[in-house]
mmCIF file of C-alpha atoms in Angstrom:
data_model
loop_
_atom_site.group_PDB
_atom_site.id
_atom_site.type_symbol
_atom_site.label_atom_id
_atom_site.label_comp_id
_atom_site.label_asym_id
_atom_site.label_seq_id
_atom_site.Cartn_x
_atom_site.Cartn_y
_atom_site.Cartn_z
ATOM 1 C CA MET S 3 7.673 -9.723 -1.241
ATOM 2 C CA THR S 4 5.642 -12.824 -2.715
ATOM 3 C CA GLN S 5 5.788 -13.528 -6.026
ATOM 4 C CA ARG S 6 1.810 -14.039 -7.003
ATOM 5 C CA TYR S 7 0.782 -10.240 -7.171
ATOM 6 C CA VAL S 8 3.217 -10.105 -9.868
ATOM 7 C CA LYS S 9 3.043 -13.481 -11.755
ATOM 8 C CA THR S 10 -0.903 -12.623 -11.645
ATOM 9 C CA PHE S 11 -0.709 -9.177 -13.290
ATOM 10 C CA GLU S 12 1.390 -10.995 -15.789
ATOM 11 C CA ARG S 13 -0.133 -13.424 -16.717
ATOM 12 C CA LEU S 14 -3.754 -10.887 -16.899
ATOM 13 C CA ARG S 15 -1.453 -8.791 -18.969
ATOM 14 C CA GLN S 16 -0.765 -10.895 -21.439
ATOM 15 C CA LYS S 17 -3.660 -12.254 -21.632
ATOM 16 C CA ARG S 18 -4.913 -8.581 -22.004
ATOM 17 C CA GLU S 19 -7.490 -9.308 -19.336
ATOM 18 C CA GLY S 20 -8.170 -6.780 -16.183
ATOM 19 C CA ALA S 21 -8.230 -9.067 -12.604
ATOM 20 C CA PHE S 22 -11.531 -9.299 -10.977
ATOM 21 C CA ILE S 23 -10.353 -9.494 -7.165
ATOM 22 C CA PRO S 24 -13.832 -10.679 -4.198
ATOM 23 C CA PHE S 25 -13.728 -9.283 -1.199
ATOM 24 C CA VAL S 26 -15.430 -11.246 1.952
ATOM 25 C CA THR S 27 -15.397 -11.503 5.652
ATOM 26 C CA LEU S 28 -13.637 -14.558 6.777
ATOM 27 C CA GLY S 29 -15.986 -16.292 9.221
ATOM 28 C CA ASP S 30 -19.022 -14.953 7.838
ATOM 29 C CA PRO S 31 -21.582 -16.545 8.261
ATOM 30 C CA GLY S 32 -19.396 -19.145 10.130
ATOM 31 C CA MET S 33 -15.933 -20.622 9.889
ATOM 32 C CA GLU S 34 -17.414 -24.112 7.652
ATOM 33 C CA GLU S 35 -19.608 -22.220 5.197
ATOM 34 C CA SER S 36 -16.397 -19.323 5.262
ATOM 35 C CA GLU S 37 -14.281 -21.762 3.694
ATOM 36 C CA ALA S 38 -16.991 -23.083 1.370
ATOM 37 C CA ILE S 39 -17.159 -18.947 0.178
ATOM 38 C CA LEU S 40 -14.013 -19.024 -0.688
ATOM 39 C CA GLU S 41 -13.627 -22.024 -2.575
ATOM 40 C CA THR S 42 -16.584 -20.864 -4.637
ATOM 41 C CA LEU S 43 -15.191 -17.569 -4.862
ATOM 42 C CA ILE S 44 -11.246 -19.331 -7.082
ATOM 43 C CA GLU S 45 -14.352 -21.363 -9.119
ATOM 44 C CA GLY S 46 -15.805 -18.455 -10.126
ATOM 45 C CA GLY S 47 -12.323 -17.606 -11.735
ATOM 46 C CA ALA S 48 -11.567 -14.952 -8.986
ATOM 47 C CA ASP S 49 -7.884 -13.373 -9.410
ATOM 48 C CA ALA S 50 -6.663 -12.879 -6.112
ATOM 49 C CA LEU S 51 -8.470 -12.446 -2.866
ATOM 50 C CA GLU S 52 -9.322 -9.915 -0.540
ATOM 51 C CA LEU S 53 -10.169 -10.611 2.745
ATOM 52 C CA GLY S 54 -11.361 -8.777 5.911
ATOM 53 C CA ILE S 55 -10.531 -10.320 9.684
ATOM 54 C CA PRO S 56 -14.007 -9.700 11.650
ATOM 55 C CA PHE S 57 -13.508 -6.394 13.948
ATOM 56 C CA SER S 58 -15.971 -5.116 16.252
ATOM 57 C CA ASP S 59 -14.988 -1.085 15.444
ATOM 58 C CA PRO S 60 -14.553 -1.175 10.736
ATOM 59 C CA VAL S 61 -14.196 2.282 10.739
ATOM 60 C CA ALA S 62 -13.570 2.177 6.770
ATOM 61 C CA ASP S 63 -17.186 -0.038 6.300
ATOM 62 C CA GLY S 64 -20.387 0.203 5.596
ATOM 63 C CA PRO S 65 -23.098 -0.966 6.631
ATOM 64 C CA VAL S 66 -22.493 -4.603 4.747
ATOM 65 C CA ILE S 67 -19.744 -5.165 6.299
ATOM 66 C CA GLN S 68 -20.144 -3.947 9.047
ATOM 67 C CA THR S 69 -23.015 -6.465 9.947
ATOM 68 C CA ALA S 70 -20.959 -9.145 7.919
ATOM 69 C CA SER S 71 -17.735 -8.670 10.878
ATOM 70 C CA ASN S 72 -20.936 -8.864 14.373
ATOM 71 C CA ARG S 73 -21.874 -11.954 11.784
ATOM 72 C CA ALA S 74 -18.648 -13.791 12.170
ATOM 73 C CA LEU S 75 -17.710 -12.684 15.389
ATOM 74 C CA GLU S 76 -21.144 -13.697 16.945
ATOM 75 C CA ALA S 77 -20.062 -16.870 15.296
ATOM 76 C CA GLY S 78 -16.874 -17.553 17.319
ATOM 77 C CA SER S 79 -14.366 -16.346 14.292
ATOM 78 C CA THR S 80 -11.269 -15.129 15.915
ATOM 79 C CA PRO S 81 -7.977 -14.039 13.870
ATOM 80 C CA ASP S 82 -6.463 -17.286 14.912
ATOM 81 C CA LYS S 83 -9.121 -19.181 13.510
ATOM 82 C CA CYS S 84 -8.952 -16.923 10.052
ATOM 83 C CA MET S 85 -5.729 -17.845 9.599
ATOM 84 C CA ASP S 86 -6.375 -21.114 10.108
ATOM 85 C CA LEU S 87 -8.377 -20.621 7.217
ATOM 86 C CA LEU S 88 -6.581 -19.127 5.258
ATOM 87 C CA GLU S 89 -3.249 -21.763 5.922
ATOM 88 C CA LYS S 90 -6.007 -24.567 4.118
ATOM 89 C CA THR S 91 -7.402 -22.404 1.897
ATOM 90 C CA ARG S 92 -3.216 -21.509 0.886
ATOM 91 C CA ARG S 93 -2.559 -25.312 0.576
ATOM 92 C CA ARG S 94 -5.547 -25.914 -2.164
ATOM 93 C CA HIS S 95 -4.119 -22.681 -4.310
ATOM 94 C CA PRO S 96 -1.317 -22.544 -3.934
ATOM 95 C CA ASP S 97 -0.737 -20.121 -6.502
ATOM 96 C CA ILE S 98 -3.969 -17.106 -5.940
ATOM 97 C CA PRO S 99 -2.789 -13.801 -4.138
ATOM 98 C CA MET S 100 -3.903 -13.685 -1.109
ATOM 99 C CA GLY S 101 -4.723 -9.490 0.349
ATOM 100 C CA LEU S 102 -6.179 -9.103 3.667
ATOM 101 C CA LEU S 103 -7.855 -6.053 5.001
ATOM 102 C CA VAL S 104 -7.658 -5.235 8.519
ATOM 103 C CA TYR S 105 -7.567 -2.149 10.993
ATOM 104 C CA ALA S 106 -4.497 -1.658 13.470
ATOM 105 C CA ASN S 107 -6.046 -2.841 16.632
ATOM 106 C CA LEU S 108 -5.789 -6.358 15.500
ATOM 107 C CA VAL S 109 -2.619 -6.380 14.196
ATOM 108 C CA LEU S 110 -1.184 -4.634 16.885
ATOM 109 C CA GLY S 111 -3.237 -7.045 19.624
ATOM 110 C CA LYS S 112 -0.832 -9.554 20.081
ATOM 111 C CA GLY S 113 1.879 -7.263 18.584
ATOM 112 C CA ALA S 114 3.267 -6.518 14.460
ATOM 113 C CA ASP S 115 5.545 -8.872 14.705
ATOM 114 C CA HIS S 116 3.436 -11.725 16.111
ATOM 115 C CA PHE S 117 0.570 -10.910 13.640
ATOM 116 C CA TYR S 118 2.767 -10.431 10.384
ATOM 117 C CA SER S 119 4.887 -13.563 11.331
ATOM 118 C CA HIS S 120 1.299 -15.598 11.435
ATOM 119 C CA ALA S 121 0.129 -14.266 8.005
ATOM 120 C CA ALA S 122 3.245 -15.115 6.717
ATOM 121 C CA ARG S 123 3.092 -18.635 7.885
ATOM 122 C CA ALA S 124 -0.953 -18.934 6.211
ATOM 123 C CA GLY S 125 0.175 -17.773 3.270
ATOM 124 C CA VAL S 126 -0.760 -14.623 3.245
ATOM 125 C CA ASP S 127 0.331 -11.715 0.475
ATOM 126 C CA SER S 128 -0.271 -8.888 1.547
ATOM 127 C CA VAL S 129 -2.216 -6.792 4.495
ATOM 128 C CA LEU S 130 -3.941 -3.118 3.967
ATOM 129 C CA VAL S 131 -4.286 -1.786 7.295
ATOM 130 C CA ALA S 132 -7.295 0.425 6.610
ATOM 131 C CA ASP S 133 -6.873 3.441 9.463
ATOM 132 C CA VAL S 134 -2.862 3.387 8.815
ATOM 133 C CA PRO S 135 -1.870 6.167 6.426
ATOM 134 C CA VAL S 136 1.903 5.846 4.755
ATOM 135 C CA LEU S 137 2.838 8.437 7.630
ATOM 136 C CA GLU S 138 1.755 6.149 10.406
ATOM 137 C CA SER S 139 3.188 2.728 8.344
ATOM 138 C CA ALA S 140 7.044 2.433 9.954
ATOM 139 C CA LEU S 141 6.081 -0.118 12.173
ATOM 140 C CA PHE S 142 3.921 -1.842 10.009
ATOM 141 C CA VAL S 143 5.871 -1.931 7.563
ATOM 142 C CA ARG S 144 8.776 -2.838 8.786
ATOM 143 C CA CYS S 145 7.414 -5.748 10.135
ATOM 144 C CA ALA S 146 5.751 -6.965 6.982
ATOM 145 C CA SER S 147 9.030 -6.905 5.374
ATOM 146 C CA ARG S 148 10.983 -9.074 8.129
ATOM 147 C CA VAL S 149 8.737 -11.887 6.917
ATOM 148 C CA GLY S 150 7.838 -10.908 2.959
ATOM 149 C CA VAL S 151 4.415 -9.363 3.323
ATOM 150 C CA ASP S 152 3.230 -6.923 1.391
ATOM 151 C CA THR S 153 2.290 -4.032 2.714
ATOM 152 C CA VAL S 154 -1.066 -2.491 0.210
ATOM 153 C CA PHE S 155 -1.833 1.385 0.986
ATOM 154 C CA ILE S 156 -5.311 3.374 -0.206
ATOM 155 C CA VAL S 157 -4.906 6.107 -2.620
ATOM 156 C CA PRO S 158 -7.758 8.370 -1.108
ATOM 157 C CA PRO S 159 -10.513 10.335 -3.532
ATOM 158 C CA ASN S 160 -8.896 13.649 -2.541
ATOM 159 C CA ALA S 161 -4.913 12.299 -2.700
ATOM 160 C CA ASP S 162 -2.967 15.510 -5.009
ATOM 161 C CA ASP S 163 0.039 14.735 -7.064
ATOM 162 C CA THR S 164 1.701 14.588 -4.131
ATOM 163 C CA LYS S 165 -0.056 12.396 -2.220
ATOM 164 C CA LEU S 166 -0.305 9.853 -4.958
ATOM 165 C CA ARG S 167 3.516 9.647 -5.413
ATOM 166 C CA GLU S 168 3.897 9.247 -2.088
ATOM 167 C CA ILE S 169 1.700 6.131 -2.228
ATOM 168 C CA ALA S 170 3.334 5.424 -5.632
ATOM 169 C CA LYS S 171 6.379 4.494 -3.459
ATOM 170 C CA HIS S 172 5.205 2.563 -0.667
ATOM 171 C CA THR S 173 2.354 0.163 -1.753
ATOM 172 C CA LYS S 174 3.473 -3.285 -2.633
ATOM 173 C CA GLY S 175 1.901 -6.113 -4.192
ATOM 174 C CA TYR S 176 -0.774 -3.968 -5.793
ATOM 175 C CA THR S 177 -2.704 0.566 -5.221
ATOM 176 C CA TYR S 178 -6.332 -0.059 -4.065
ATOM 177 C CA PHE S 179 -7.421 3.059 -5.728
ATOM 178 C CA LEU S 180 -10.817 4.627 -3.962
ATOM 179 C CA GLY S 181 -13.633 4.713 -6.682
ATOM 180 C CA ARG S 182 -15.490 7.051 -4.270
ATOM 181 C CA SER S 183 -15.813 8.769 -0.982
ATOM 182 C CA GLY S 184 -17.088 7.465 2.132
ATOM 183 C CA VAL S 185 -17.084 4.106 3.363
ATOM 184 C CA THR S 186 -18.012 0.377 1.886
ATOM 185 C CA GLY S 187 -20.774 0.126 0.145
ATOM 186 C CA ALA S 188 -22.147 -0.653 -3.569
ATOM 187 C CA ASP S 189 -25.649 1.666 -2.935
ATOM 188 C CA ARG S 190 -23.186 4.249 -4.471
ATOM 189 C CA GLU S 191 -21.581 4.279 -7.429
ATOM 190 C CA MET S 192 -17.665 5.161 -8.272
ATOM 191 C CA ASN S 193 -17.590 9.243 -8.704
ATOM 192 C CA VAL S 194 -14.007 9.696 -9.013
ATOM 193 C CA PRO S 195 -12.363 11.209 -12.414
ATOM 194 C CA MET S 196 -9.572 7.911 -12.413
ATOM 195 C CA GLY S 197 -7.883 8.311 -15.464
ATOM 196 C CA SER S 198 -5.705 11.138 -14.640
ATOM 197 C CA LYS S 199 -4.679 9.858 -11.251
ATOM 198 C CA ILE S 200 -4.434 6.522 -12.639
ATOM 199 C CA ARG S 201 -1.236 7.248 -15.251
ATOM 200 C CA LEU S 202 -0.039 9.424 -12.128
ATOM 201 C CA LEU S 203 0.882 6.416 -9.776
ATOM 202 C CA LYS S 204 1.633 4.345 -12.964
ATOM 203 C CA ASP S 205 3.990 7.704 -14.301
ATOM 204 C CA ALA S 206 5.582 7.187 -10.675
ATOM 205 C CA GLY S 207 5.905 3.018 -10.178
ATOM 206 C CA ALA S 208 3.165 2.068 -8.532
ATOM 207 C CA PRO S 209 2.104 -1.937 -8.743
ATOM 208 C CA PRO S 210 -1.170 -2.639 -10.247
ATOM 209 C CA VAL S 211 -3.747 -0.109 -9.596
ATOM 210 C CA VAL S 212 -6.589 -1.978 -8.082
ATOM 211 C CA VAL S 213 -10.322 -0.020 -8.288
ATOM 212 C CA GLY S 214 -12.806 -0.253 -5.018
ATOM 213 C CA PHE S 215 -15.460 1.001 -2.985
ATOM 214 C CA GLY S 216 -18.660 1.273 -5.516
ATOM 215 C CA ILE S 217 -18.231 -1.761 -7.650
ATOM 216 C CA SER S 218 -21.342 -3.757 -7.875
ATOM 217 C CA ARG S 219 -21.866 -4.439 -11.164
ATOM 218 C CA PRO S 220 -20.233 -5.584 -14.235
ATOM 219 C CA GLU S 221 -19.965 -2.129 -16.291
ATOM 220 C CA HIS S 222 -18.102 -1.011 -12.988
ATOM 221 C CA VAL S 223 -15.480 -3.239 -13.693
ATOM 222 C CA LYS S 224 -14.688 -2.492 -17.324
ATOM 223 C CA ASN S 225 -15.216 1.439 -16.242
ATOM 224 C CA ALA S 226 -12.439 0.532 -13.806
ATOM 225 C CA LEU S 227 -10.615 -1.046 -16.853
ATOM 226 C CA ALA S 228 -11.345 1.808 -19.144
ATOM 227 C CA ALA S 229 -10.027 3.909 -16.837
ATOM 228 C CA GLY S 230 -6.546 2.571 -16.504
ATOM 229 C CA ALA S 231 -6.971 0.209 -13.568
ATOM 230 C CA ASP S 232 -5.422 -3.168 -13.406
ATOM 231 C CA GLY S 233 -8.887 -4.514 -12.025
ATOM 232 C CA ALA S 234 -11.372 -4.122 -9.446
ATOM 233 C CA ILE S 235 -12.210 -5.049 -6.426
ATOM 234 C CA ALA S 236 -16.063 -5.779 -5.351
ATOM 235 C CA GLY S 237 -16.722 -5.901 -1.281
ATOM 236 C CA SER S 238 -20.102 -4.721 -0.329
ATOM 237 C CA ALA S 239 -21.895 -6.537 -3.513
ATOM 238 C CA THR S 240 -19.862 -10.024 -2.778
ATOM 239 C CA VAL S 241 -20.531 -9.995 1.016
ATOM 240 C CA ALA S 242 -24.623 -8.935 0.154
ATOM 241 C CA ILE S 243 -24.966 -12.156 -1.704
ATOM 242 C CA VAL S 244 -23.993 -13.960 2.052
ATOM 243 C CA ALA S 245 -26.357 -11.490 3.717
ATOM 244 C CA ALA S 246 -29.009 -12.310 1.236
ATOM 245 C CA HIS S 247 -29.136 -16.083 1.857
ATOM 246 C CA LEU S 248 -28.183 -16.866 5.307
ATOM 247 C CA GLY S 249 -29.490 -20.693 6.374
ATOM 248 C CA ASP S 250 -28.708 -22.033 2.978
ATOM 249 C CA PRO S 251 -25.684 -22.298 2.097
ATOM 250 C CA LYS S 252 -26.333 -23.958 -1.188
ATOM 251 C CA LYS S 253 -28.143 -20.830 -2.699
ATOM 252 C CA THR S 254 -25.444 -18.961 -1.505
ATOM 253 C CA ARG S 255 -22.891 -20.458 -3.021
ATOM 254 C CA THR S 256 -24.951 -20.294 -6.674
ATOM 255 C CA GLU S 257 -25.647 -16.641 -6.408
ATOM 256 C CA LEU S 258 -21.947 -16.102 -5.450
ATOM 257 C CA LEU S 259 -20.780 -18.475 -8.330
ATOM 258 C CA GLN S 260 -22.997 -16.727 -11.039
ATOM 259 C CA PHE S 261 -21.998 -13.053 -9.649
ATOM 260 C CA VAL S 262 -17.470 -13.897 -9.426
ATOM 261 C CA GLN S 263 -18.202 -15.405 -13.095
ATOM 262 C CA ALA S 264 -19.867 -12.660 -14.636
ATOM 263 C CA MET S 265 -17.832 -10.150 -12.999
ATOM 264 C CA LYS S 266 -14.670 -11.717 -14.101
ATOM 265 C CA ALA S 267 -16.139 -11.736 -17.648
ATOM 266 C CA ALA S 268 -16.270 -8.089 -17.694
ATOM 267 C CA THR S 269 -12.581 -8.019 -17.339
ATOM 268 C CA ARG S 270 -12.352 -9.423 -20.588
ATOM 269 C CA SER S 271 -14.489 -7.209 -22.649
ATOM 270 C CA ALA S 272 -13.460 -4.030 -21.541
#
């Protein structure tokens, strides 16, 4: 396990701030621009990065991120190129936590040991395999643990108390709490009662709870933190900015910078 999440959340706790974590798909819309996008997110104040490796069948993702995956694949993105990009970013930013959100077939393509070893060398702190529940995760957890990578698990909206305690026991680095049901997307807002579930997760010893799905505006960040979460992840809303300015990288970076600054500011005033 790396210490970057621990140090980051402790630093934020001392400052009475929550975490803002943007998600983008690596290689979207091309590898060079993707590298510039990561730099922009960090410049804007992102406390950590959640990143996707493009995949042809991202079942947990809605159309915005599905399209981003297709753009990246068409631009020649591969898992190895994504790892190279992460390694370059890690050299420039040794302290920021970087997590991957991927699918099982990507991990198993060259073998789970190969994937997690490559991720660790690239400086990745955590891997969330979106289509693998805790019950089927033994191989992934074992391979990740060997190289010191955290395994993050998703808390589904319909999780009962038993399921919440099970996830709290197994998730490492942080806990990914779904603010609503369905696939990723900014078109529907959070609609899951969060307070009691977040309290139960924390009482059960879960690492910091971060809310994702349905986070697209500063007030969503404030609502998540007010419910007891330690941070918020915005995926589709971030990727939509990339999609809106294809062919104009300067405009993309300007809009992303303003978006991240506004979302981060919301973590200070909740």
